[in-house]
Amino acid sequence: MDFAILDFIQEHMRCAFLDKVLPVITNLGSAYVVAAITLILIAFKKTRRIGIETLIALLIKLLIINVILKNLVARDRPCWINESVDMLVRIPKDYSFPSGHSGASVLIGTVVTCHNKKAGIPILIMAFIVMFSRLYLYVHFPTDVLAGALIGMTLGLLVVYCTRKFLEKHELHADGNTLE
């Protein structure tokens, strides 16, 4: 089923416009771009908490996806198996499952949305475009992308929830009044 979806995209959706745009958009989920976005969020007082939560969740994602799951599952990428596809990006050297780009982009969108729905929705839309780009570019299977997105969303929600609980517990004065 994974190859059926990838092959459908290759046969029915490939076009000159997407061939130019999606290799650029896919980089929005790369480690460098995600790190830069996180540092920008941390740099400003208004978004610092979002940035710190994003950083914590990204570090956990890095451990779970890139260190543990990719090496444990050791799933070949579709472009390694079907070498006949015209590649538009450099062929990745690490394993396919789960998608780190999908995990990172959904994670950022989730954390931002938890704090500001209006700002988070465009980020989540861009995350879905990044996810599609991974399929279009033939570097991930649909199940890789789905698993990465679910891990990113779960970690984003978990870190936001834990941060809120921690702050609720520790923002009390001796008289029981909150600092807010």
mmCIF file of N, CA, C and O in Angstrom, residues 6-104:
data_model
loop_
_atom_site.group_PDB
_atom_site.id
_atom_site.type_symbol
_atom_site.label_atom_id
_atom_site.label_comp_id
_atom_site.label_asym_id
_atom_site.label_seq_id
_atom_site.Cartn_x
_atom_site.Cartn_y
_atom_site.Cartn_z
ATOM 1 N N LEU A 6 2.898 6.113 -3.083
ATOM 2 C CA LEU A 6 4.060 6.807 -3.649
ATOM 3 C C LEU A 6 4.028 6.797 -5.177
ATOM 4 O O LEU A 6 4.308 7.816 -5.817
ATOM 5 N N ASP A 7 3.689 5.656 -5.750
ATOM 6 C CA ASP A 7 3.642 5.557 -7.201
ATOM 7 C C ASP A 7 2.512 6.398 -7.784
ATOM 8 O O ASP A 7 2.672 6.996 -8.851
ATOM 9 N N PHE A 8 1.387 6.476 -7.083
ATOM 10 C CA PHE A 8 0.293 7.348 -7.533
ATOM 11 C C PHE A 8 0.765 8.800 -7.585
ATOM 12 O O PHE A 8 0.508 9.519 -8.552
ATOM 13 N N ILE A 9 1.456 9.232 -6.543
ATOM 14 C CA ILE A 9 1.979 10.606 -6.502
ATOM 15 C C ILE A 9 2.932 10.828 -7.672
ATOM 16 O O ILE A 9 2.849 11.845 -8.371
ATOM 17 N N GLN A 10 3.839 9.877 -7.911
ATOM 18 C CA GLN A 10 4.810 10.016 -8.995
ATOM 19 C C GLN A 10 4.130 10.061 -10.365
ATOM 20 O O GLN A 10 4.529 10.837 -11.232
ATOM 21 N N GLU A 11 3.116 9.233 -10.558
ATOM 22 C CA GLU A 11 2.465 9.128 -11.865
ATOM 23 C C GLU A 11 1.456 10.239 -12.142
ATOM 24 O O GLU A 11 1.273 10.637 -13.288
ATOM 25 N N HIS A 12 0.796 10.742 -11.081
ATOM 26 C CA HIS A 12 -0.328 11.651 -11.310
ATOM 27 C C HIS A 12 -0.145 13.065 -10.755
ATOM 28 O O HIS A 12 -0.958 13.940 -11.066
ATOM 29 N N MET A 13 0.870 13.284 -9.955
ATOM 30 C CA MET A 13 1.000 14.607 -9.330
ATOM 31 C C MET A 13 2.304 15.312 -9.687
ATOM 32 O O MET A 13 2.432 16.503 -9.416
ATOM 33 N N ARG A 14 3.270 14.608 -10.229
ATOM 34 C CA ARG A 14 4.544 15.242 -10.563
ATOM 35 C C ARG A 14 4.335 16.310 -11.617
ATOM 36 O O ARG A 14 3.643 16.096 -12.613
ATOM 37 N N CYS A 15 4.913 17.476 -11.379
ATOM 38 C CA CYS A 15 4.854 18.575 -12.350
ATOM 39 C C CYS A 15 6.039 19.503 -12.112
ATOM 40 O O CYS A 15 6.670 19.462 -11.053
ATOM 41 N N ALA A 16 6.334 20.328 -13.076
ATOM 42 C CA ALA A 16 7.498 21.213 -13.006
ATOM 43 C C ALA A 16 7.431 22.149 -11.795
ATOM 44 O O ALA A 16 8.445 22.379 -11.122
ATOM 45 N N PHE A 17 6.239 22.677 -11.505
ATOM 46 C CA PHE A 17 6.089 23.603 -10.381
ATOM 47 C C PHE A 17 6.455 22.917 -9.056
ATOM 48 O O PHE A 17 7.270 23.430 -8.284
ATOM 49 N N LEU A 18 5.840 21.759 -8.781
ATOM 50 C CA LEU A 18 6.124 21.052 -7.528
ATOM 51 C C LEU A 18 7.551 20.524 -7.488
ATOM 52 O O LEU A 18 8.152 20.460 -6.411
ATOM 53 N N ASP A 19 8.102 20.169 -8.643
ATOM 54 C CA ASP A 19 9.505 19.723 -8.701
ATOM 55 C C ASP A 19 10.452 20.819 -8.237
ATOM 56 O O ASP A 19 11.524 20.534 -7.704
ATOM 57 N N LYS A 20 10.070 22.073 -8.422
ATOM 58 C CA LYS A 20 10.912 23.194 -7.983
ATOM 59 C C LYS A 20 10.607 23.613 -6.536
ATOM 60 O O LYS A 20 11.508 23.928 -5.775
ATOM 61 N N VAL A 21 9.324 23.616 -6.173
ATOM 62 C CA VAL A 21 8.896 24.143 -4.876
ATOM 63 C C VAL A 21 9.117 23.153 -3.721
ATOM 64 O O VAL A 21 9.603 23.546 -2.656
ATOM 65 N N LEU A 22 8.768 21.907 -3.914
ATOM 66 C CA LEU A 22 8.812 20.957 -2.785
ATOM 67 C C LEU A 22 10.218 20.631 -2.277
ATOM 68 O O LEU A 22 10.384 20.441 -1.073
ATOM 69 N N PRO A 23 11.257 20.609 -3.124
ATOM 70 C CA PRO A 23 12.596 20.431 -2.547
ATOM 71 C C PRO A 23 12.997 21.575 -1.610
ATOM 72 O O PRO A 23 13.760 21.369 -0.661
ATOM 73 N N VAL A 24 12.458 22.768 -1.842
ATOM 74 C CA VAL A 24 12.724 23.904 -0.956
ATOM 75 C C VAL A 24 11.892 23.776 0.319
ATOM 76 O O VAL A 24 12.411 23.896 1.437
ATOM 77 N N ILE A 25 10.606 23.494 0.160
ATOM 78 C CA ILE A 25 9.708 23.392 1.310
ATOM 79 C C ILE A 25 10.110 22.261 2.244
ATOM 80 O O ILE A 25 10.018 22.389 3.463
ATOM 81 N N THR A 26 10.601 21.157 1.694
ATOM 82 C CA THR A 26 10.971 20.020 2.540
ATOM 83 C C THR A 26 12.042 20.407 3.556
ATOM 84 O O THR A 26 12.094 19.848 4.645
ATOM 85 N N ASN A 27 12.860 21.395 3.209
ATOM 86 C CA ASN A 27 13.918 21.836 4.124
ATOM 87 C C ASN A 27 13.387 22.546 5.367
ATOM 88 O O ASN A 27 14.119 22.715 6.341
ATOM 89 N N LEU A 28 12.107 22.949 5.351
ATOM 90 C CA LEU A 28 11.524 23.578 6.536
ATOM 91 C C LEU A 28 11.450 22.586 7.707
ATOM 92 O O LEU A 28 11.338 22.990 8.854
ATOM 93 N N GLY A 29 11.534 21.304 7.410
ATOM 94 C CA GLY A 29 11.544 20.290 8.463
ATOM 95 C C GLY A 29 12.933 19.790 8.795
ATOM 96 O O GLY A 29 13.099 18.891 9.624
ATOM 97 N N SER A 30 13.955 20.363 8.173
ATOM 98 C CA SER A 30 15.330 19.908 8.418
ATOM 99 C C SER A 30 15.830 20.377 9.769
ATOM 100 O O SER A 30 15.325 21.347 10.352
ATOM 101 N N ALA A 31 16.836 19.701 10.266
ATOM 102 C CA ALA A 31 17.389 20.016 11.585
ATOM 103 C C ALA A 31 17.869 21.461 11.676
ATOM 104 O O ALA A 31 17.668 22.125 12.703
ATOM 105 N N TYR A 32 18.483 21.973 10.623
ATOM 106 C CA TYR A 32 19.018 23.341 10.653
ATOM 107 C C TYR A 32 17.909 24.382 10.757
ATOM 108 O O TYR A 32 17.992 25.326 11.543
ATOM 109 N N VAL A 33 16.874 24.211 9.962
ATOM 110 C CA VAL A 33 15.775 25.176 9.965
ATOM 111 C C VAL A 33 15.000 25.094 11.278
ATOM 112 O O VAL A 33 14.657 26.116 11.877
ATOM 113 N N VAL A 34 14.742 23.881 11.727
ATOM 114 C CA VAL A 34 14.018 23.683 12.985
ATOM 115 C C VAL A 34 14.813 24.274 14.154
ATOM 116 O O VAL A 34 14.248 24.938 15.029
ATOM 117 N N ALA A 35 16.114 24.082 14.156
ATOM 118 C CA ALA A 35 16.962 24.657 15.211
ATOM 119 C C ALA A 35 16.925 26.183 15.155
ATOM 120 O O ALA A 35 16.825 26.847 16.192
ATOM 121 N N ALA A 36 16.981 26.743 13.957
ATOM 122 C CA ALA A 36 16.937 28.200 13.814
ATOM 123 C C ALA A 36 15.608 28.766 14.307
ATOM 124 O O ALA A 36 15.578 29.768 15.036
ATOM 125 N N ILE A 37 14.506 28.121 13.934
ATOM 126 C CA ILE A 37 13.182 28.564 14.393
ATOM 127 C C ILE A 37 13.102 28.513 15.913
ATOM 128 O O ILE A 37 12.622 29.449 16.557
ATOM 129 N N THR A 38 13.610 27.433 16.485
ATOM 130 C CA THR A 38 13.579 27.265 17.939
ATOM 131 C C THR A 38 14.399 28.350 18.629
ATOM 132 O O THR A 38 13.954 28.938 19.628
ATOM 133 N N LEU A 39 15.571 28.640 18.115
ATOM 134 C CA LEU A 39 16.422 29.682 18.707
ATOM 135 C C LEU A 39 15.768 31.065 18.590
ATOM 136 O O LEU A 39 15.869 31.874 19.515
ATOM 137 N N ILE A 40 15.103 31.317 17.477
ATOM 138 C CA ILE A 40 14.393 32.593 17.318
ATOM 139 C C ILE A 40 13.268 32.697 18.351
ATOM 140 O O ILE A 40 13.088 33.742 18.983
ATOM 141 N N LEU A 41 12.532 31.610 18.547
ATOM 142 C CA LEU A 41 11.465 31.621 19.555
ATOM 143 C C LEU A 41 12.030 31.876 20.956
ATOM 144 O O LEU A 41 11.441 32.619 21.744
ATOM 145 N N ILE A 42 13.159 31.264 21.261
ATOM 146 C CA ILE A 42 13.780 31.439 22.581
ATOM 147 C C ILE A 42 14.319 32.862 22.758
ATOM 148 O O ILE A 42 14.303 33.407 23.862
ATOM 149 N N ALA A 43 14.758 33.480 21.681
ATOM 150 C CA ALA A 43 15.391 34.807 21.753
ATOM 151 C C ALA A 43 14.447 35.909 22.210
ATOM 152 O O ALA A 43 14.893 36.899 22.801
ATOM 153 N N PHE A 44 13.161 35.765 21.959
ATOM 154 C CA PHE A 44 12.201 36.814 22.311
ATOM 155 C C PHE A 44 11.407 36.421 23.544
ATOM 156 O O PHE A 44 10.876 35.315 23.621
ATOM 157 N N LYS A 45 11.321 37.347 24.486
ATOM 158 C CA LYS A 45 10.643 37.067 25.751
ATOM 159 C C LYS A 45 9.206 36.581 25.543
ATOM 160 O O LYS A 45 8.752 35.657 26.215
ATOM 161 N N LYS A 46 8.505 37.188 24.581
ATOM 162 C CA LYS A 46 7.105 36.852 24.331
ATOM 163 C C LYS A 46 6.922 35.394 23.889
ATOM 164 O O LYS A 46 5.894 34.784 24.165
ATOM 165 N N THR A 47 7.916 34.826 23.195
ATOM 166 C CA THR A 47 7.811 33.455 22.677
ATOM 167 C C THR A 47 8.800 32.492 23.339
ATOM 168 O O THR A 47 8.927 31.352 22.905
ATOM 169 N N ARG A 48 9.482 32.957 24.371
ATOM 170 C CA ARG A 48 10.533 32.135 24.996
ATOM 171 C C ARG A 48 10.004 30.803 25.516
ATOM 172 O O ARG A 48 10.611 29.763 25.322
ATOM 173 N N ARG A 49 8.851 30.827 26.178
ATOM 174 C CA ARG A 49 8.300 29.569 26.712
ATOM 175 C C ARG A 49 7.999 28.586 25.573
ATOM 176 O O ARG A 49 8.303 27.395 25.678
ATOM 177 N N ILE A 50 7.436 29.077 24.479
ATOM 178 C CA ILE A 50 7.165 28.221 23.319
ATOM 179 C C ILE A 50 8.482 27.648 22.789
ATOM 180 O O ILE A 50 8.571 26.463 22.460
ATOM 181 N N GLY A 51 9.495 28.485 22.715
ATOM 182 C CA GLY A 51 10.801 28.041 22.229
ATOM 183 C C GLY A 51 11.432 26.995 23.120
ATOM 184 O O GLY A 51 11.998 26.007 22.635
ATOM 185 N N ILE A 52 11.342 27.197 24.430
ATOM 186 C CA ILE A 52 11.927 26.228 25.368
ATOM 187 C C ILE A 52 11.167 24.903 25.307
ATOM 188 O O ILE A 52 11.775 23.829 25.286
ATOM 189 N N GLU A 53 9.840 24.983 25.240
ATOM 190 C CA GLU A 53 9.049 23.750 25.111
ATOM 191 C C GLU A 53 9.373 23.037 23.805
ATOM 192 O O GLU A 53 9.494 21.805 23.769
ATOM 193 N N THR A 54 9.528 23.804 22.749
ATOM 194 C CA THR A 54 9.890 23.222 21.451
ATOM 195 C C THR A 54 11.253 22.553 21.532
ATOM 196 O O THR A 54 11.441 21.430 21.049
ATOM 197 N N LEU A 55 12.214 23.226 22.149
ATOM 198 C CA LEU A 55 13.556 22.670 22.289
ATOM 199 C C LEU A 55 13.532 21.347 23.059
ATOM 200 O O LEU A 55 14.144 20.362 22.632
ATOM 201 N N ILE A 56 12.839 21.328 24.175
ATOM 202 C CA ILE A 56 12.753 20.101 24.982
ATOM 203 C C ILE A 56 12.127 18.974 24.162
ATOM 204 O O ILE A 56 12.659 17.852 24.109
ATOM 205 N N ALA A 57 11.011 19.264 23.503
ATOM 206 C CA ALA A 57 10.326 18.245 22.708
ATOM 207 C C ALA A 57 11.193 17.785 21.529
ATOM 208 O O ALA A 57 11.222 16.592 21.206
ATOM 209 N N LEU A 58 11.907 18.712 20.900
ATOM 210 C CA LEU A 58 12.778 18.342 19.778
ATOM 211 C C LEU A 58 13.933 17.445 20.222
ATOM 212 O O LEU A 58 14.317 16.519 19.500
ATOM 213 N N LEU A 59 14.481 17.719 21.390
ATOM 214 C CA LEU A 59 15.565 16.863 21.890
ATOM 215 C C LEU A 59 15.060 15.449 22.170
ATOM 216 O O LEU A 59 15.741 14.466 21.858
ATOM 217 N N ILE A 60 13.861 15.354 22.722
ATOM 218 C CA ILE A 60 13.254 14.032 22.962
ATOM 219 C C ILE A 60 12.967 13.356 21.618
ATOM 220 O O ILE A 60 13.226 12.166 21.439
ATOM 221 N N LYS A 61 12.444 14.118 20.657
ATOM 222 C CA LYS A 61 12.178 13.583 19.311
ATOM 223 C C LYS A 61 13.444 13.077 18.658
ATOM 224 O O LYS A 61 13.473 12.001 18.061
ATOM 225 N N LEU A 62 14.513 13.831 18.786
ATOM 226 C CA LEU A 62 15.799 13.430 18.225
ATOM 227 C C LEU A 62 16.230 12.078 18.787
ATOM 228 O O LEU A 62 16.648 11.180 18.045
ATOM 229 N N LEU A 63 16.094 11.918 20.088
ATOM 230 C CA LEU A 63 16.459 10.659 20.736
ATOM 231 C C LEU A 63 15.548 9.519 20.269
ATOM 232 O O LEU A 63 16.025 8.458 19.847
ATOM 233 N N ILE A 64 14.247 9.740 20.312
ATOM 234 C CA ILE A 64 13.292 8.672 19.978
ATOM 235 C C ILE A 64 13.348 8.307 18.494
ATOM 236 O O ILE A 64 13.448 7.127 18.143
ATOM 237 N N ILE A 65 13.278 9.304 17.622
ATOM 238 C CA ILE A 65 13.211 9.019 16.186
ATOM 239 C C ILE A 65 14.583 8.704 15.604
ATOM 240 O O ILE A 65 14.793 7.646 15.022
ATOM 241 N N ASN A 66 15.508 9.643 15.748
ATOM 242 C CA ASN A 66 16.778 9.532 15.041
ATOM 243 C C ASN A 66 17.768 8.566 15.670
ATOM 244 O O ASN A 66 18.536 7.934 14.954
ATOM 245 N N VAL A 67 17.752 8.448 16.975
ATOM 246 C CA VAL A 67 18.714 7.563 17.624
ATOM 247 C C VAL A 67 18.143 6.160 17.822
ATOM 248 O O VAL A 67 18.796 5.167 17.490
ATOM 249 N N ILE A 68 16.921 6.071 18.321
ATOM 250 C CA ILE A 68 16.373 4.758 18.667
ATOM 251 C C ILE A 68 15.613 4.119 17.511
ATOM 252 O O ILE A 68 16.017 3.083 16.983
ATOM 253 N N LEU A 69 14.475 4.711 17.106
ATOM 254 C CA LEU A 69 13.570 4.039 16.169
ATOM 255 C C LEU A 69 14.167 3.809 14.784
ATOM 256 O O LEU A 69 14.019 2.718 14.220
ATOM 257 N N LYS A 70 14.815 4.809 14.207
ATOM 258 C CA LYS A 70 15.382 4.620 12.871
ATOM 259 C C LYS A 70 16.351 3.445 12.850
ATOM 260 O O LYS A 70 16.345 2.639 11.920
ATOM 261 N N ASN A 71 17.181 3.333 13.865
ATOM 262 C CA ASN A 71 18.169 2.251 13.907
ATOM 263 C C ASN A 71 17.568 0.921 14.345
ATOM 264 O O ASN A 71 18.027 -0.135 13.917
ATOM 265 N N LEU A 72 16.551 0.959 15.173
ATOM 266 C CA LEU A 72 15.891 -0.264 15.619
ATOM 267 C C LEU A 72 15.074 -0.894 14.486
ATOM 268 O O LEU A 72 15.173 -2.089 14.214
ATOM 269 N N VAL A 73 14.287 -0.076 13.796
ATOM 270 C CA VAL A 73 13.443 -0.574 12.704
ATOM 271 C C VAL A 73 14.296 -0.831 11.452
ATOM 272 O O VAL A 73 14.079 -1.807 10.742
ATOM 273 N N ALA A 74 15.238 0.054 11.184
ATOM 274 C CA ALA A 74 16.170 -0.070 10.044
ATOM 275 C C ALA A 74 15.436 -0.296 8.719
ATOM 276 O O ALA A 74 15.793 -1.173 7.933
ATOM 277 N N ARG A 75 14.435 0.508 8.460
ATOM 278 C CA ARG A 75 13.643 0.389 7.234
ATOM 279 C C ARG A 75 14.326 1.130 6.095
ATOM 280 O O ARG A 75 14.676 2.308 6.216
ATOM 281 N N ASP A 76 14.504 0.444 4.994
ATOM 282 C CA ASP A 76 15.070 1.076 3.810
ATOM 283 C C ASP A 76 14.137 2.163 3.294
ATOM 284 O O ASP A 76 12.919 2.064 3.425
ATOM 285 N N ARG A 77 14.706 3.182 2.701
ATOM 286 C CA ARG A 77 13.921 4.251 2.100
ATOM 287 C C ARG A 77 13.393 3.785 0.738
ATOM 288 O O ARG A 77 14.018 2.956 0.076
ATOM 289 N N PRO A 78 12.250 4.364 0.326
ATOM 290 C CA PRO A 78 11.703 3.951 -0.967
ATOM 291 C C PRO A 78 12.675 4.188 -2.123
ATOM 292 O O PRO A 78 12.752 3.385 -3.054
ATOM 293 N N CYS A 79 13.458 5.262 -2.051
ATOM 294 C CA CYS A 79 14.412 5.569 -3.120
ATOM 295 C C CYS A 79 15.588 4.595 -3.147
ATOM 296 O O CYS A 79 16.282 4.488 -4.151
ATOM 297 N N TRP A 80 15.816 3.870 -2.045
ATOM 298 C CA TRP A 80 16.849 2.828 -2.031
ATOM 299 C C TRP A 80 16.322 1.568 -2.723
ATOM 300 O O TRP A 80 17.089 0.837 -3.338
ATOM 301 N N ILE A 81 15.034 1.338 -2.574
ATOM 302 C CA ILE A 81 14.422 0.124 -3.111
ATOM 303 C C ILE A 81 14.099 0.286 -4.598
ATOM 304 O O ILE A 81 14.393 -0.587 -5.409
ATOM 305 N N ASN A 82 13.469 1.407 -4.947
ATOM 306 C CA ASN A 82 13.117 1.689 -6.334
ATOM 307 C C ASN A 82 14.028 2.808 -6.828
ATOM 308 O O ASN A 82 13.731 3.987 -6.654
ATOM 309 N N GLU A 83 15.106 2.434 -7.450
ATOM 310 C CA GLU A 83 16.100 3.410 -7.895
ATOM 311 C C GLU A 83 15.746 4.052 -9.231
ATOM 312 O O GLU A 83 16.488 4.889 -9.733
ATOM 313 N N SER A 84 14.604 3.693 -9.803
ATOM 314 C CA SER A 84 14.227 4.233 -11.113
ATOM 315 C C SER A 84 13.586 5.623 -11.030
ATOM 316 O O SER A 84 13.422 6.291 -12.053
ATOM 317 N N VAL A 85 13.232 6.065 -9.823
ATOM 318 C CA VAL A 85 12.585 7.369 -9.663
ATOM 319 C C VAL A 85 13.626 8.476 -9.804
ATOM 320 O O VAL A 85 14.716 8.405 -9.225
ATOM 321 N N ASP A 86 13.267 9.504 -10.568
ATOM 322 C CA ASP A 86 14.139 10.659 -10.755
ATOM 323 C C ASP A 86 14.152 11.466 -9.454
ATOM 324 O O ASP A 86 13.154 12.096 -9.097
ATOM 325 N N MET A 87 15.265 11.443 -8.756
ATOM 326 C CA MET A 87 15.365 12.112 -7.459
ATOM 327 C C MET A 87 15.625 13.606 -7.638
ATOM 328 O O MET A 87 16.460 14.007 -8.442
ATOM 329 N N LEU A 88 14.904 14.401 -6.859
ATOM 330 C CA LEU A 88 15.021 15.859 -6.909
ATOM 331 C C LEU A 88 15.848 16.399 -5.758
ATOM 332 O O LEU A 88 16.154 17.593 -5.719
ATOM 333 N N VAL A 89 16.156 15.531 -4.794
ATOM 334 C CA VAL A 89 16.969 15.904 -3.632
ATOM 335 C C VAL A 89 18.055 14.841 -3.450
ATOM 336 O O VAL A 89 17.976 13.749 -4.015
ATOM 337 N N ARG A 90 19.026 15.193 -2.633
ATOM 338 C CA ARG A 90 20.078 14.246 -2.303
ATOM 339 C C ARG A 90 19.458 13.062 -1.566
ATOM 340 O O ARG A 90 18.594 13.239 -0.712
ATOM 341 N N ILE A 91 19.889 11.862 -1.879
ATOM 342 C CA ILE A 91 19.342 10.658 -1.252
ATOM 343 C C ILE A 91 19.857 10.583 0.187
ATOM 344 O O ILE A 91 21.074 10.570 0.415
ATOM 345 N N PRO A 92 18.941 10.544 1.172
ATOM 346 C CA PRO A 92 19.375 10.465 2.569
ATOM 347 C C PRO A 92 20.121 9.164 2.857
ATOM 348 O O PRO A 92 19.876 8.132 2.230
ATOM 349 N N LYS A 93 21.020 9.219 3.822
ATOM 350 C CA LYS A 93 21.830 8.056 4.181
ATOM 351 C C LYS A 93 21.277 7.292 5.379
ATOM 352 O O LYS A 93 21.638 6.146 5.598
ATOM 353 N N ASP A 94 20.418 7.948 6.172
ATOM 354 C CA ASP A 94 19.861 7.263 7.339
ATOM 355 C C ASP A 94 18.588 6.518 6.952
ATOM 356 O O ASP A 94 18.072 6.671 5.856
ATOM 357 N N TYR A 95 18.111 5.690 7.869
ATOM 358 C CA TYR A 95 16.925 4.879 7.603
ATOM 359 C C TYR A 95 15.665 5.738 7.520
ATOM 360 O O TYR A 95 15.664 6.904 7.884
ATOM 361 N N SER A 96 14.585 5.095 7.082
ATOM 362 C CA SER A 96 13.365 5.790 6.713
ATOM 363 C C SER A 96 12.344 5.969 7.835
ATOM 364 O O SER A 96 11.672 6.989 7.893
ATOM 365 N N PHE A 97 12.190 4.987 8.713
ATOM 366 C CA PHE A 97 11.089 4.996 9.682
ATOM 367 C C PHE A 97 11.562 5.382 11.069
ATOM 368 O O PHE A 97 12.487 4.762 11.590
ATOM 369 N N PRO A 98 10.881 6.373 11.658
ATOM 370 C CA PRO A 98 9.865 7.297 11.169
ATOM 371 C C PRO A 98 10.511 8.547 10.592
ATOM 372 O O PRO A 98 11.707 8.768 10.736
ATOM 373 N N SER A 99 9.695 9.398 9.978
ATOM 374 C CA SER A 99 10.184 10.617 9.347
ATOM 375 C C SER A 99 10.505 11.690 10.386
ATOM 376 O O SER A 99 9.627 12.160 11.102
ATOM 377 N N GLY A 100 11.767 12.066 10.447
ATOM 378 C CA GLY A 100 12.189 13.122 11.362
ATOM 379 C C GLY A 100 11.687 14.490 10.942
ATOM 380 O O GLY A 100 11.318 15.314 11.785
ATOM 381 N N HIS A 101 11.661 14.771 9.614
ATOM 382 C CA HIS A 101 11.143 16.041 9.124
ATOM 383 C C HIS A 101 9.680 16.211 9.524
ATOM 384 O O HIS A 101 9.265 17.281 9.977
ATOM 385 N N SER A 102 8.897 15.150 9.349
ATOM 386 C CA SER A 102 7.471 15.208 9.701
ATOM 387 C C SER A 102 7.306 15.402 11.202
ATOM 388 O O SER A 102 6.498 16.219 11.644
ATOM 389 N N GLY A 103 8.083 14.650 11.974
ATOM 390 C CA GLY A 103 8.004 14.770 13.431
ATOM 391 C C GLY A 103 8.325 16.173 13.911
ATOM 392 O O GLY A 103 7.604 16.752 14.728
ATOM 393 N N ALA A 104 9.399 16.753 13.388
ATOM 394 C CA ALA A 104 9.825 18.085 13.819
ATOM 395 C C ALA A 104 8.825 19.163 13.420
ATOM 396 O O ALA A 104 8.478 20.032 14.234
#
